[in-house]
């Protein structure tokens, strides 16, 4: 792509904000122009605002160290005037996040959001780029509602969904998925934490993550939904039930999945669907699209979090242990990197898709 987009990161000091910076500082299409955070960080250089809290394994990029952090709320008009769109990953109350993202959109600044606040707004697309990319067409209806020419909000789904929904979605198209039981084993970075800052998680499992089970059961139905009369109407099936546990792992969400089909396929048919699956991000060769999105491992002890979470730059999904089940038709396990595919990386890939398809044009 010949075009260059000027971008801002709202919530730049948090863990997902840091991940956005690590992915975007040398991006072929996107140039970081603005970093914004809360009022307490505003006016400081990014390095000062971090205060030694850079948690990425890569070093802090030189080209952002001395950027002056702006106030995500007070400097909104200035930020919108400097960039073509923003990534948003803020830690605020849901109603405050909705108001903030709508305000940027109304300033004609598209918002690619990592937050959950807008996931059930009917005309806000919640996109996993390889799956429901066609939901982007609802953006035109959202712009009519907002009264904007180019401003809108698009969101990515919850991080834990990114491990198992991609494996189920193409199976549903061929065989009809009816019922899904899923147990997720989620890394501490999903809570924005490291072991240094959350020592209680060492040698521990917590069988509760606030709001996570509801998201895991409801969000897939929006992904499976259809655009009708200017909004996304959620599907009524498949039916999902979920149990979500926090486990002592730094990065990587694993899911144990049990599935029942309308037309039960053979094991070989399921693996063939996964092996042959490719979609629009691969066709467009988007910079962060994995060459092979779904990767099936035949070994009994694979995939493993430590070995496979970084597959294809952390943007691929690993699947294994497919076998018949005594109560459901089949069971298997899935793994994805929760702050890459599940958070910032998924947001970057969504932005790449929307730029490639003309929903975002550079103007600044």
XYZ file of C-alpha atoms in Angstrom, residues 212-335:
124
model
C -15.842 -13.178 31.313
C -18.308 -16.042 31.153
C -21.127 -13.764 29.996
C -18.893 -12.357 27.235
C -17.818 -15.862 26.220
C -21.426 -16.976 25.860
C -22.919 -13.848 24.245
C -20.242 -12.292 22.019
C -19.966 -15.293 19.648
C -23.630 -14.803 18.743
C -22.893 -11.284 17.486
C -19.958 -12.625 15.457
C -22.316 -15.246 13.974
C -24.979 -12.545 13.414
C -26.223 -10.911 10.206
C -26.436 -7.269 9.126
C -30.110 -6.381 8.696
C -31.739 -2.925 8.432
C -28.614 -1.062 9.466
C -27.639 -3.140 12.495
C -26.121 -6.487 13.417
C -28.768 -8.947 14.571
C -27.127 -11.606 16.782
C -27.604 -15.262 15.848
C -29.646 -17.539 18.094
C -27.282 -20.479 17.601
C -24.882 -22.099 18.261
C -25.615 -22.225 21.999
C -22.560 -21.511 24.181
C -21.892 -22.237 27.837
C -18.562 -21.220 29.393
C -16.411 -21.530 32.501
C -13.409 -19.174 32.730
C -10.380 -19.650 34.987
C -7.336 -17.474 35.624
C -4.152 -19.564 35.570
C -0.501 -18.780 36.441
C 0.659 -18.123 32.865
C 2.129 -14.825 31.633
C 0.585 -14.813 28.126
C -1.716 -17.132 26.170
C -5.328 -18.201 26.633
C -6.145 -21.888 26.226
C -9.633 -23.336 25.766
C -11.008 -26.844 26.165
C -13.921 -27.128 23.737
C -16.769 -29.651 23.543
C -18.990 -29.417 20.458
C -22.168 -31.004 19.097
C -22.998 -30.827 15.357
C -26.197 -30.973 13.314
C -24.374 -33.199 10.820
C -21.555 -34.972 12.619
C -18.399 -34.946 10.458
C -15.506 -37.357 10.622
C -12.342 -36.379 12.440
C -10.550 -36.200 9.075
C -13.193 -33.811 7.700
C -12.772 -31.462 10.665
C -8.976 -31.373 10.359
C -9.269 -30.774 6.601
C -11.450 -27.699 7.234
C -8.891 -26.308 9.671
C -5.911 -27.097 7.440
C -7.473 -25.487 4.363
C -8.964 -22.434 6.036
C -7.904 -19.079 4.604
C -9.761 -15.802 4.335
C -9.748 -12.149 3.283
C -6.760 -11.022 5.437
C -4.634 -13.734 3.815
C -5.904 -12.871 0.304
C -5.125 -9.186 0.885
C -1.753 -10.096 2.461
C -2.355 -7.683 5.320
C 0.849 -6.979 7.272
C -0.324 -8.700 10.470
C -2.298 -11.528 8.871
C -0.841 -14.955 9.666
C -0.069 -16.976 6.558
C -1.802 -19.963 8.185
C -4.469 -18.915 10.663
C -5.510 -22.324 12.077
C -2.737 -24.805 12.889
C -3.612 -28.358 13.940
C -1.091 -30.366 15.976
C -1.302 -34.175 15.882
C 0.843 -34.794 18.998
C -1.135 -35.644 22.148
C 0.655 -33.032 24.264
C 0.285 -30.109 21.822
C -0.368 -27.203 21.588
C 1.455 -25.842 24.632
C 1.193 -22.263 25.813
C 4.914 -21.615 26.149
C 5.776 -23.254 22.819
C 2.974 -22.032 20.559
C 1.502 -18.727 21.780
C 3.926 -16.777 19.560
C 3.148 -18.770 16.403
C 3.133 -16.435 13.364
C 3.950 -13.420 15.502
C 1.260 -14.399 18.001
C -1.465 -13.990 15.354
C -2.192 -17.670 14.619
C -4.490 -20.051 16.490
C -3.201 -23.478 17.562
C -5.537 -26.472 17.822
C -4.988 -30.016 19.051
C -6.303 -33.147 20.810
C -9.343 -33.582 18.569
C -11.193 -36.719 19.614
C -14.705 -38.084 19.934
C -16.575 -37.432 23.170
C -19.063 -39.586 25.114
C -21.570 -36.734 25.647
C -20.815 -34.259 22.865
C -19.674 -35.231 19.363
C -16.067 -34.040 19.681
C -13.669 -32.297 22.040
C -10.423 -30.424 21.338
C -8.178 -27.697 22.728
C -7.275 -24.303 21.293
C -4.659 -21.671 22.099
